[in-house]
Structures are given as C-alpha cells and as structure tokens.
Amino acid sequence: MTIAAFKALHQRCQAEHLARHGHRLAERQEDSFDLTLYAVEGFYAEIWRSRGEEAILFIHVFQKPSGLGDYLRLVQLPGNL
C-alpha cells in the first residue's frame, strides 16, 4: 500500500492495517499523549492517544527519516541485524 492510499483510509482502517502489517518500533510520551511508532510498507505511522486512553486521537504518517528524531534512542533492532 502506498502512503497516499493509507492516508485515504478511514482512521479505523488505518489502525487495522497497522495491526496486521505494521512493525511496532517504539513508544514514547509527549506532554499528555502516548505515542506508538510503526514502520509499514515504506513509510512510518505514529499513533497518538491521550495518556492512559485506548481511543486513537489521530495517526500521523510520514516518510522522511527526520521524523524519527525523537525515537532514535528508543528503537530496538532485532539482535540478528
């Protein structure tokens, strides 16, 4: 799936796609939000939730590695890489 096709999906469908095809890379907190970063099919998706809540506020999608800056210290690569 392309990033444009992913962005065109309803948020619920985006979340389902990430659950099935995404690779969870890291989690972090920013202000009163919990963020989870996924890599999926050539782009990244960041799920934003209010701290302690299950409901998704929004999903931020990006391709440029510069968007990973806040996560670099948190990403754990498998030992065989």
GROMACS .gro file of N, CA and C in nm:
model
  243
    1MET      N    1   0.085  -0.118   0.000
    1MET     CA    2   0.000   0.000   0.000
    1MET      C    3   0.089   0.124   0.000
    2THR      N    4   0.052   0.221  -0.077
    2THR     CA    5   0.127   0.346  -0.081
    2THR      C    6   0.088   0.435   0.037
    3ILE      N    7   0.171   0.532   0.065
    3ILE     CA    8   0.139   0.626   0.172
    3ILE      C    9   0.011   0.703   0.139
    4ALA      N   10  -0.008   0.737   0.012
    4ALA     CA   11  -0.129   0.811  -0.028
    4ALA      C   12  -0.254   0.725  -0.007
    5ALA      N   13  -0.246   0.597  -0.041
    5ALA     CA   14  -0.359   0.506  -0.022
    5ALA      C   15  -0.389   0.489   0.127
    6PHE      N   16  -0.284   0.481   0.208
    6PHE     CA   17  -0.303   0.468   0.352
    6PHE      C   18  -0.371   0.592   0.409
    7LYS      N   19  -0.326   0.709   0.367
    7LYS     CA   20  -0.385   0.834   0.416
    7LYS      C   21  -0.532   0.847   0.377
    8ALA      N   22  -0.571   0.785   0.266
    8ALA     CA   23  -0.709   0.795   0.220
    8ALA      C   24  -0.804   0.704   0.300
    9LEU      N   25  -0.748   0.610   0.377
    9LEU     CA   26  -0.831   0.521   0.456
    9LEU      C   27  -0.891   0.592   0.576
   10HIS      N   28  -1.006   0.543   0.622
   10HIS     CA   29  -1.064   0.590   0.748
   10HIS      C   30  -0.967   0.552   0.860
   11GLN      N   31  -0.963   0.630   0.965
   11GLN     CA   32  -0.869   0.606   1.075
   11GLN      C   33  -0.881   0.464   1.131
   12ARG      N   34  -1.001   0.411   1.142
   12ARG     CA   35  -1.020   0.274   1.192
   12ARG      C   36  -0.950   0.173   1.101
   13CYS      N   37  -0.962   0.193   0.970
   13CYS     CA   38  -0.896   0.105   0.874
   13CYS      C   39  -0.744   0.121   0.878
   14GLN      N   40  -0.698   0.244   0.901
   14GLN     CA   41  -0.554   0.265   0.916
   14GLN      C   42  -0.501   0.186   1.035
   15ALA      N   43  -0.572   0.192   1.148
   15ALA     CA   44  -0.530   0.121   1.268
   15ALA      C   45  -0.529  -0.030   1.244
   16GLU      N   46  -0.629  -0.080   1.175
   16GLU     CA   47  -0.634  -0.224   1.143
   16GLU      C   48  -0.518  -0.263   1.053
   17HIS      N   49  -0.487  -0.180   0.956
   17HIS     CA   50  -0.376  -0.209   0.865
   17HIS      C   51  -0.244  -0.212   0.943
   18LEU      N   52  -0.225  -0.118   1.033
   18LEU     CA   53  -0.103  -0.117   1.114
   18LEU      C   54  -0.094  -0.240   1.202
   19ALA      N   55  -0.206  -0.283   1.259
   19ALA     CA   56  -0.207  -0.401   1.345
   19ALA      C   57  -0.168  -0.526   1.266
   20ARG      N   58  -0.211  -0.534   1.141
   20ARG     CA   59  -0.184  -0.653   1.059
   20ARG      C   60  -0.048  -0.649   0.990
   21HIS      N   61  -0.009  -0.532   0.941
   21HIS     CA   62   0.108  -0.523   0.853
   21HIS      C   63   0.222  -0.437   0.908
   22GLY      N   64   0.197  -0.362   1.014
   22GLY     CA   65   0.298  -0.273   1.067
   22GLY      C   66   0.393  -0.343   1.163
   23HIS      N   67   0.510  -0.286   1.177
   23HIS     CA   68   0.610  -0.334   1.272
   23HIS      C   69   0.624  -0.228   1.380
   24ARG      N   70   0.583  -0.262   1.501
   24ARG     CA   71   0.592  -0.167   1.613
   24ARG      C   72   0.739  -0.145   1.645
   25LEU      N   73   0.781  -0.019   1.639
   25LEU     CA   74   0.922   0.014   1.661
   25LEU      C   75   0.950   0.070   1.799
   26ALA      N   76   0.862   0.158   1.846
   26ALA     CA   77   0.890   0.225   1.973
   26ALA      C   78   0.765   0.293   2.027
   27GLU      N   79   0.773   0.326   2.155
   27GLU     CA   80   0.668   0.404   2.220
   27GLU      C   81   0.734   0.517   2.296
   28ARG      N   82   0.663   0.627   2.307
   28ARG     CA   83   0.715   0.739   2.386
   28ARG      C   84   0.598   0.823   2.436
   29GLN      N   85   0.627   0.915   2.525
   29GLN     CA   86   0.526   1.006   2.576
   29GLN      C   87   0.567   1.148   2.543
   30GLU      N   88   0.468   1.228   2.509
   30GLU     CA   89   0.491   1.370   2.482
   30GLU      C   90   0.374   1.446   2.543
   31ASP      N   91   0.407   1.535   2.634
   31ASP     CA   92   0.305   1.610   2.708
   31ASP      C   93   0.206   1.510   2.769
   32SER      N   94   0.079   1.521   2.734
   32SER     CA   95  -0.023   1.431   2.791
   32SER      C   96  -0.064   1.321   2.692
   33PHE      N   97   0.028   1.285   2.602
   33PHE     CA   98  -0.003   1.187   2.498
   33PHE      C   99   0.089   1.066   2.503
   34ASP      N  100   0.034   0.950   2.466
   34ASP     CA  101   0.112   0.828   2.443
   34ASP      C  102   0.122   0.810   2.293
   35LEU      N  103   0.244   0.790   2.243
   35LEU     CA  104   0.267   0.774   2.100
   35LEU      C  105   0.330   0.638   2.073
   36THR      N  106   0.288   0.575   1.966
   36THR     CA  107   0.343   0.447   1.924
   36THR      C  108   0.384   0.459   1.778
   37LEU      N  109   0.508   0.422   1.749
   37LEU     CA  110   0.563   0.433   1.614
   37LEU      C  111   0.562   0.298   1.545
   38TYR      N  112   0.515   0.295   1.421
   38TYR     CA  113   0.514   0.175   1.337
   38TYR      C  114   0.587   0.203   1.207
   39ALA      N  115   0.654   0.100   1.155
   39ALA     CA  116   0.708   0.103   1.019
   39ALA      C  117   0.617   0.013   0.938
   40VAL      N  118   0.575   0.061   0.822
   40VAL     CA  119   0.486  -0.018   0.738
   40VAL      C  120   0.506   0.019   0.592
   41GLU      N  121   0.545  -0.078   0.510
   41GLU     CA  122   0.547  -0.066   0.365
   41GLU      C  123   0.608   0.063   0.311
   42GLY      N  124   0.725   0.101   0.361
   42GLY     CA  125   0.797   0.215   0.307
   42GLY      C  126   0.765   0.349   0.370
   43PHE      N  127   0.689   0.349   0.478
   43PHE     CA  128   0.662   0.473   0.549
   43PHE      C  129   0.645   0.443   0.697
   44TYR      N  130   0.628   0.548   0.775
   44TYR     CA  131   0.611   0.536   0.920
   44TYR      C  132   0.476   0.593   0.959
   45ALA      N  133   0.419   0.538   1.065
   45ALA     CA  134   0.292   0.587   1.118
   45ALA      C  135   0.305   0.598   1.269
   46GLU      N  136   0.257   0.707   1.321
   46GLU     CA  137   0.266   0.737   1.463
   46GLU      C  138   0.123   0.751   1.516
   47ILE      N  139   0.084   0.661   1.606
   47ILE     CA  140  -0.050   0.666   1.666
   47ILE      C  141  -0.043   0.752   1.791
   48TRP      N  142  -0.133   0.850   1.799
   48TRP     CA  143  -0.143   0.941   1.913
   48TRP      C  144  -0.268   0.907   1.994
   49ARG      N  145  -0.249   0.891   2.125
   49ARG     CA  146  -0.360   0.868   2.218
   49ARG      C  147  -0.341   0.960   2.338
   50SER      N  148  -0.451   0.998   2.402
   50SER     CA  149  -0.440   1.066   2.531
   50SER      C  150  -0.383   0.967   2.630
   51ARG      N  151  -0.297   1.012   2.717
   51ARG     CA  152  -0.230   0.923   2.811
   51ARG      C  153  -0.330   0.837   2.887
   52GLY      N  154  -0.308   0.706   2.881
   52GLY     CA  155  -0.392   0.612   2.953
   52GLY      C  156  -0.521   0.574   2.883
   53GLU      N  157  -0.548   0.629   2.765
   53GLU     CA  158  -0.672   0.601   2.692
   53GLU      C  159  -0.645   0.506   2.576
   54GLU      N  160  -0.746   0.430   2.538
   54GLU     CA  161  -0.736   0.338   2.425
   54GLU      C  162  -0.773   0.405   2.293
   55ALA      N  163  -0.863   0.501   2.298
   55ALA     CA  164  -0.912   0.565   2.176
   55ALA      C  165  -0.799   0.641   2.106
   56ILE      N  166  -0.791   0.624   1.975
   56ILE     CA  167  -0.690   0.692   1.894
   56ILE      C  168  -0.737   0.833   1.863
   57LEU      N  169  -0.651   0.931   1.891
   57LEU     CA  170  -0.683   1.070   1.856
   57LEU      C  171  -0.657   1.094   1.708
   58PHE      N  172  -0.538   1.054   1.662
   58PHE     CA  173  -0.505   1.065   1.520
   58PHE      C  174  -0.382   0.980   1.489
   59ILE      N  175  -0.361   0.958   1.360
   59ILE     CA  176  -0.244   0.882   1.314
   59ILE      C  177  -0.165   0.974   1.221
   60HIS      N  178  -0.042   1.003   1.261
   60HIS     CA  179   0.048   1.088   1.183
   60HIS      C  180   0.132   0.998   1.094
   61VAL      N  181   0.134   1.025   0.964
   61VAL     CA  182   0.205   0.941   0.868
   61VAL      C  183   0.316   1.023   0.803
   62PHE      N  184   0.436   0.962   0.789
   62PHE     CA  185   0.548   1.034   0.726
   62PHE      C  186   0.645   0.935   0.665
   63GLN      N  187   0.729   0.986   0.576
   63GLN     CA  188   0.830   0.903   0.510
   63GLN      C  189   0.972   0.944   0.542
   64LYS      N  190   0.993   1.070   0.567
   64LYS     CA  191   1.130   1.120   0.585
   64LYS      C  192   1.189   1.075   0.717
   65PRO      N  193   1.310   1.023   0.714
   65PRO     CA  194   1.376   0.978   0.837
   65PRO      C  195   1.390   1.088   0.942
   66SER      N  196   1.386   1.213   0.902
   66SER     CA  197   1.397   1.321   1.000
   66SER      C  198   1.283   1.316   1.102
   67GLY      N  199   1.171   1.255   1.066
   67GLY     CA  200   1.059   1.240   1.159
   67GLY      C  201   1.086   1.140   1.270
   68LEU      N  202   1.196   1.066   1.259
   68LEU     CA  203   1.230   0.964   1.358
   68LEU      C  204   1.315   1.018   1.473
   69GLY      N  205   1.355   1.143   1.465
   69GLY     CA  206   1.449   1.200   1.561
   69GLY      C  207   1.416   1.174   1.707
   70ASP      N  208   1.290   1.189   1.746
   70ASP     CA  209   1.251   1.169   1.885
   70ASP      C  210   1.251   1.022   1.926
   71TYR      N  211   1.260   0.933   1.829
   71TYR     CA  212   1.253   0.790   1.857
   71TYR      C  213   1.388   0.719   1.852
   72LEU      N  214   1.488   0.778   1.795
   72LEU     CA  215   1.613   0.706   1.767
   72LEU      C  216   1.671   0.635   1.889
   73ARG      N  217   1.665   0.695   2.003
   73ARG     CA  218   1.721   0.631   2.122
   73ARG      C  219   1.631   0.518   2.173
   74LEU      N  220   1.505   0.512   2.126
   74LEU     CA  221   1.410   0.413   2.174
   74LEU      C  222   1.397   0.290   2.085
   75VAL      N  223   1.437   0.302   1.958
   75VAL     CA  224   1.419   0.193   1.863
   75VAL      C  225   1.512   0.078   1.899
   76GLN      N  226   1.455  -0.042   1.908
   76GLN     CA  227   1.534  -0.161   1.938
   76GLN      C  228   1.529  -0.253   1.817
   77LEU      N  229   1.643  -0.274   1.755
   77LEU     CA  230   1.652  -0.362   1.639
   77LEU      C  231   1.674  -0.506   1.686
   78PRO      N  232   1.624  -0.601   1.610
   78PRO     CA  233   1.648  -0.742   1.645
   78PRO      C  234   1.798  -0.769   1.651
   79GLY      N  235   1.838  -0.861   1.736
   79GLY     CA  236   1.978  -0.892   1.756
   79GLY      C  237   2.051  -0.944   1.635
   80ASN      N  238   1.978  -0.999   1.536
   80ASN     CA  239   2.044  -1.056   1.419
   80ASN      C  240   2.069  -0.955   1.308
   81LEU      N  241   2.046  -0.829   1.334
   81LEU     CA  242   2.071  -0.726   1.232
   81LEU      C  243   2.206  -0.661   1.252
   0.00000   0.00000   0.00000
